[in-house]
Amino acid sequence: MPVSNYLDAINAAMFEEMKRDDNVFVLGEDVGVKGGVFGATKGLYPAFGEERVIDTPLSESAIAGVAIGAAMYGMKPIAEMQYSDFMLPAVNQIISEAAKIRYRSNNDWNCPLVIRAPIGGGIHGGLYHSQCPESIFFGTPGLKIVAPSTPYDAKGLLKAAIRDEDPVLFFEHKKCYRMISGEVPEEDYIVPIGVADVKREGTDITVITYGLTVHFALKAADDLAKEGISAHILDLRSLQPLDTDAILAAARKTGKVLVLHEDNKTGGIGAEVAAIIAEQMLYELDAPIMRLASEDVPAMPISPPLEKQFMLNPEKVKDAMRKLALY
Amino acid sequence: MAANELVSQDALHRQLGLSDERLLDMYFMMVLARKYDERALLLQRAGKINFHVSGIGQEAAQVAAAFALQKNKDYFLPYYRDYGFVLAVGMTMRELMLSLFAKAGDPNSGGRQMPGHFGDKKNNIVTGSSPVTTQVPHAVGLALAAKIKKQSFVSFVTFGEGSSNQGDFHEGCNFAGVHKLPVIFMCENNQYAISVPIAKQIGEARIADRALGYGFPGHRIDGNDVFEVYRTVKEARERALRGEGPTLIEAMVYRLSPHSTSDDDLAYRTKEEVQHHWKLDGINRLREYLLQHSLLNDELEAEGLKKIQLVIDEATDFAEKAPYPRPEDAFTHVYGDEQEGSTNAGQ
């Protein structure tokens, strides 16, 4: 099977879907001639032309709002937010509009929109090129939210998002773009939204995570295997809807759960995952649910020692996993 | 233009391509919207409905604009005072009343949204919300779809002058200007954002002039002059279809009613000011014109008013008796792929 990096998988998903369906188009800042600041839309402009690969003004609310209007007509827009840190001007359009269009019109109108936004730190981006905004949108009914960790999932989930009849926020971790490679089939496939994936089978502890931290957990699990600790790793892949069955099954597998993510700890996805487990199987647990997430400071600083201190890494994850295993 | 000037001309409406019959239709459509509005206020005061937001004083501009557009072809993004507009593009009195009573059969939202929050796909009326101006970028998106798919329609969006200060107005206009999209922006400048008068909303008092900065024409017109509104919207539509881009229209009107049934407007403006504007009302102006041109007489008017009364009575009765949504319907249509009866949608 061909090997691709995470960024190329995202690019391929868009290319193939644009070829498959004339209604699919891309809009965003620098997505056209330049092919995106990270290169995610490279090659689309020469292949599909400026009417379907639209360089927009610096105008995030319009990028979302115009995409919503086109989606209501029946188009399938993919709107790129250059960094998720910059998508806050579009929050009104996303939460008041896209998320509520089907519900408020009693199913008369719908909004098949994808908003792609790079999340996360570790690239020396400072406060405003490093944030994880999942918790801003999480808990907004009407939105779907995905955050893949591997090239296979990124391509399959992006295709599923484009084909979905409702708005999907596609959070791609920018640190994964070139760092993570993996097998990606040439033939068409999708990864269904709302389905988590066991990335590693294990028997002693369960780690529930998504995005970049999946890789930290996998690395830590390899190291811990040498210490005789067997870790079971569930990649949520979809944040909304959460795959409740998979969360409970993974928790049951070991009875010891670490919930791990790069977004802030307070009010993060992990809080909801922990609550689901506590509500439904508290007495089956062998240890209190543990959470490891970013500190509750406004965002990541740029100075290397500060960034390093803020960011999670395989060592920090390993320490938490070992602590849980020894509980 | 005073009505007596018009007598001497070849009838202005015919010059604009409006037949006598169509002009009369236009008039009675405005009256229908006015009478709906008055009935809605009565129903609220009688405790039959909870809330009404009024469009009185703006019907002439709304209906004249609608008559210059193409039903079932163009896309419409009206704002919450546009009863005259939605009636003129195909929404029925029964449907408006179903919305007012928040009944299951309301095509706008199935009783989910406040009245005045329009949306009706069969009439190309795009669903709207309460945060103002969010519909402006949507209209631009529909116009972008027209361009990409090479379809010959325009999108038409309205908003108040208060809305013109939101970022979405600027972002939407700018985007449309860059791509020369077939969209018509019509500001119904009713001179108040609830209680805040125009002088406290806008430093430079003309919204229309903002179009200059976006690279397309802006026209300030008398919104009480149905002919001027009709002509301006029609020309904007033709211009859009020729691929020449957007037009911003600022229709000067006056909100004759309080903001809503929850507002006491005499707390911030005088009775004299309101009375002055009643004299300028566009519906009366058209009525004068019709009388001068012998297109309307006592008999025709009485007949028309009676018909309107019957339509409104029948619709009120129909909507009052219509069923509410089932309680469990509060949990449906969050997603398209949800399971029947699921309350935690998607899970």
XYZ file of N, CA and C in Angstrom, chain B residues 180-280:
303
model
N -17.382 40.469 -8.074
C -18.469 41.010 -8.919
C -19.658 40.052 -8.969
N -20.184 39.758 -7.804
C -21.224 38.728 -7.714
C -22.627 39.314 -7.902
N -23.551 38.499 -8.397
C -24.914 38.968 -8.651
C -25.753 39.022 -7.369
N -25.476 40.022 -6.553
C -26.198 40.164 -5.289
C -26.650 41.613 -5.149
N -27.840 41.773 -4.601
C -28.381 43.110 -4.329
C -28.519 43.252 -2.813
N -27.838 44.242 -2.272
C -27.921 44.535 -0.842
C -28.917 45.681 -0.660
N -30.000 45.448 0.035
C -30.934 46.557 0.260
C -31.084 46.852 1.747
N -30.587 48.009 2.132
C -30.731 48.475 3.507
C -32.073 49.179 3.633
N -32.916 48.696 4.526
C -34.154 49.416 4.824
C -33.832 50.342 5.993
N -33.450 51.545 5.642
C -33.016 52.499 6.674
C -34.250 53.097 7.337
N -34.641 52.491 8.467
C -35.851 52.972 9.156
C -35.507 53.928 10.290
N -34.237 54.293 10.340
C -33.752 55.398 11.182
C -33.658 55.112 12.670
N -33.958 53.892 13.048
C -33.783 53.517 14.451
C -33.256 52.092 14.567
N -32.306 51.900 15.472
C -31.903 50.555 15.880
C -32.490 50.384 17.285
N -33.673 49.815 17.355
C -34.551 49.851 18.536
C -34.717 51.315 18.971
N -33.924 51.760 19.942
C -34.123 53.132 20.456
C -33.046 54.096 19.969
N -32.007 53.553 19.344
C -30.850 54.396 19.011
C -31.062 55.040 17.643
N -31.124 56.373 17.595
C -31.387 57.039 16.318
C -30.155 57.014 15.413
N -30.405 57.278 14.159
C -29.362 57.195 13.142
C -28.120 58.012 13.514
N -28.331 59.176 14.128
C -27.191 60.043 14.447
C -26.232 59.386 15.435
N -26.743 58.460 16.224
C -25.856 57.764 17.162
C -25.347 56.435 16.608
N -25.775 56.101 15.403
C -25.337 54.829 14.814
C -24.198 55.010 13.816
N -24.259 56.117 13.104
C -23.409 56.244 11.921
C -22.826 57.650 11.864
N -21.501 57.746 11.769
C -20.854 59.051 11.691
C -21.184 59.739 10.394
N -20.944 59.043 9.316
C -21.312 59.551 7.990
C -22.712 59.018 7.736
N -23.640 59.915 7.499
C -25.051 59.527 7.574
C -25.571 58.726 6.389
N -24.774 58.507 5.362
C -25.305 57.804 4.201
C -24.711 56.394 4.097
N -25.543 55.406 4.257
C -25.090 54.010 4.118
C -24.691 53.757 2.663
N -25.449 54.336 1.742
C -25.228 54.063 0.313
C -23.797 54.382 -0.105
N -23.227 55.428 0.506
C -21.870 55.840 0.112
C -20.822 54.778 0.415
N -21.147 53.875 1.303
C -20.166 52.834 1.637
C -19.840 51.958 0.428
N -20.781 51.888 -0.511
C -20.560 51.048 -1.692
C -19.313 51.471 -2.464
N -19.034 52.768 -2.433
C -17.840 53.289 -3.112
C -16.592 52.509 -2.722
N -16.485 52.248 -1.427
C -15.315 51.550 -0.906
C -15.240 50.092 -1.328
N -16.352 49.562 -1.819
C -16.367 48.157 -2.246
C -16.320 48.031 -3.761
N -16.329 49.183 -4.433
C -16.188 49.158 -5.886
C -17.469 48.833 -6.625
N -18.619 49.146 -6.029
C -19.867 48.988 -6.784
C -20.807 50.135 -6.429
N -21.851 50.345 -7.234
C -22.697 51.503 -7.000
C -23.565 51.380 -5.756
N -23.802 52.526 -5.138
C -24.715 52.611 -4.001
C -25.719 53.709 -4.274
N -26.981 53.421 -4.033
C -28.033 54.410 -4.291
C -28.846 54.637 -3.036
N -28.971 55.901 -2.651
C -29.946 56.207 -1.599
C -31.243 56.628 -2.294
N -32.316 55.971 -1.934
C -33.597 56.273 -2.585
C -34.684 56.462 -1.535
N -35.762 57.054 -1.967
C -36.915 57.243 -1.106
C -37.701 55.929 -1.057
N -37.640 55.278 0.057
C -38.304 53.981 0.182
C -39.820 54.068 0.186
N -40.344 55.251 0.327
C -41.795 55.428 0.260
C -42.277 55.662 -1.159
N -41.341 55.739 -2.076
C -41.682 55.941 -3.487
C -41.563 54.584 -4.187
N -42.668 53.938 -4.389
C -42.629 52.560 -4.909
C -41.988 52.502 -6.295
N -42.160 53.565 -7.055
C -41.605 53.543 -8.421
C -40.083 53.618 -8.398
N -39.587 54.438 -7.498
C -38.136 54.562 -7.397
C -37.529 53.245 -6.898
N -38.186 52.631 -5.943
C -37.680 51.359 -5.416
C -37.719 50.298 -6.515
N -38.854 50.213 -7.173
C -39.022 49.206 -8.231
C -37.961 49.382 -9.321
N -37.811 50.624 -9.776
C -36.848 50.900 -10.853
C -35.414 50.568 -10.412
N -35.069 50.971 -9.208
C -33.692 50.779 -8.736
C -33.371 49.294 -8.570
N -34.298 48.546 -8.005
C -34.052 47.104 -7.804
C -34.008 46.395 -9.157
N -34.895 46.813 -10.049
C -34.925 46.178 -11.370
C -33.604 46.409 -12.118
N -33.134 47.636 -12.044
C -31.855 47.939 -12.704
C -30.701 47.195 -12.044
N -30.748 47.104 -10.728
C -29.686 46.373 -10.015
C -29.692 44.908 -10.427
N -30.883 44.370 -10.618
C -31.003 42.963 -11.026
C -30.423 42.763 -12.423
N -30.789 43.661 -13.327
C -30.282 43.536 -14.704
C -28.763 43.664 -14.739
N -28.267 44.594 -13.960
C -26.826 44.804 -13.860
C -26.133 43.534 -13.335
N -26.720 42.936 -12.316
C -26.150 41.714 -11.729
C -26.131 40.592 -12.758
N -27.213 40.464 -13.505
C -27.286 39.374 -14.490
C -26.341 39.604 -15.666
N -26.022 40.856 -15.913
C -25.028 41.139 -16.965
C -23.609 40.851 -16.489
N -23.461 40.461 -15.249
C -22.131 40.142 -14.734
C -21.376 41.359 -14.244
N -22.111 42.455 -13.998
C -21.429 43.684 -13.597
C -21.319 43.847 -12.086
N -21.897 42.916 -11.361
C -21.654 42.896 -9.920
C -22.783 43.433 -9.066
N -22.457 43.612 -7.785
C -23.476 43.954 -6.785
C -23.926 45.416 -6.853
N -25.030 45.672 -6.176
C -25.516 47.036 -5.966
C -25.965 47.145 -4.518
N -25.641 48.284 -3.920
C -26.140 48.576 -2.579
C -27.239 49.631 -2.699
N -28.389 49.322 -2.141
C -29.510 50.265 -2.167
C -29.856 50.626 -0.728
N -29.946 51.901 -0.476
C -30.372 52.372 0.843
C -31.759 52.988 0.679
N -32.763 52.247 1.095
C -34.138 52.724 0.958
C -34.520 53.452 2.242
N -34.754 54.752 2.109
C -35.080 55.556 3.287
C -36.553 55.354 3.663
N -36.763 54.815 4.831
C -38.119 54.575 5.322
C -38.173 55.072 6.772
N -39.215 54.738 7.449
C -39.322 55.116 8.861
C -40.124 54.034 9.565
N -39.595 53.606 10.701
C -40.305 52.570 11.455
C -41.438 53.238 12.223
N -42.649 53.105 11.698
C -43.786 53.813 12.297
C -44.227 53.176 13.618
N -43.971 51.895 13.784
C -44.360 51.195 15.008
C -43.193 51.169 15.987
N -43.493 50.828 17.228
C -42.380 50.507 18.127
C -41.581 49.334 17.562
N -40.367 49.120 18.075
C -39.513 48.030 17.586
C -40.248 46.695 17.599
N -40.914 46.415 18.700
C -41.628 45.149 18.832
C -42.730 45.346 19.852
N -43.461 44.283 20.122
C -44.530 44.368 21.118
C -43.966 44.539 22.526
N -42.652 44.434 22.677
C -42.048 44.629 23.997
C -41.454 46.024 24.152
N -41.703 46.901 23.196
C -41.017 48.203 23.178
C -42.021 49.336 23.325
N -41.650 50.383 24.082
C -42.441 51.624 24.150
C -41.619 52.716 23.476
N -41.964 53.028 22.236
C -41.106 53.938 21.466
C -41.197 55.381 21.938
N -42.254 55.734 22.645
C -42.365 57.132 23.075
C -41.418 57.451 24.229
N -40.703 56.427 24.681
C -39.650 56.656 25.665
C -38.425 57.293 25.010
N -38.312 57.218 23.695
C -37.107 57.753 23.032
C -37.404 58.589 21.789
N -38.671 58.766 21.430
C -38.982 59.677 20.321
C -40.360 60.301 20.569
N -40.624 61.386 19.860
C -41.866 62.110 20.167
C -43.005 61.649 19.267
N -44.190 61.889 19.770
C -45.403 61.591 19.023
C -45.430 62.407 17.722
N -44.958 63.647 17.823
C -44.976 64.550 16.665
C -44.089 63.998 15.550
N -42.937 63.501 15.947
C -42.024 62.936 14.948
C -42.694 61.767 14.223
N -43.310 60.897 14.979
C -43.956 59.727 14.385
C -45.105 60.166 13.481
N -45.881 61.130 13.971
C -47.023 61.612 13.173
C -46.572 62.218 11.850
N -45.470 62.940 11.906
C -44.912 63.515 10.676
C -44.645 62.415 9.643
N -44.079 61.324 10.113
C -43.737 60.251 9.172
C -44.960 59.472 8.687
N -46.006 59.461 9.467
C -47.243 58.828 8.983
C -47.733 59.541 7.718
N -47.483 60.855 7.658
C -47.935 61.617 6.479
C -47.150 61.227 5.228
N -45.957 60.651 5.425
C -45.103 60.292 4.281
C -45.273 58.832 3.859
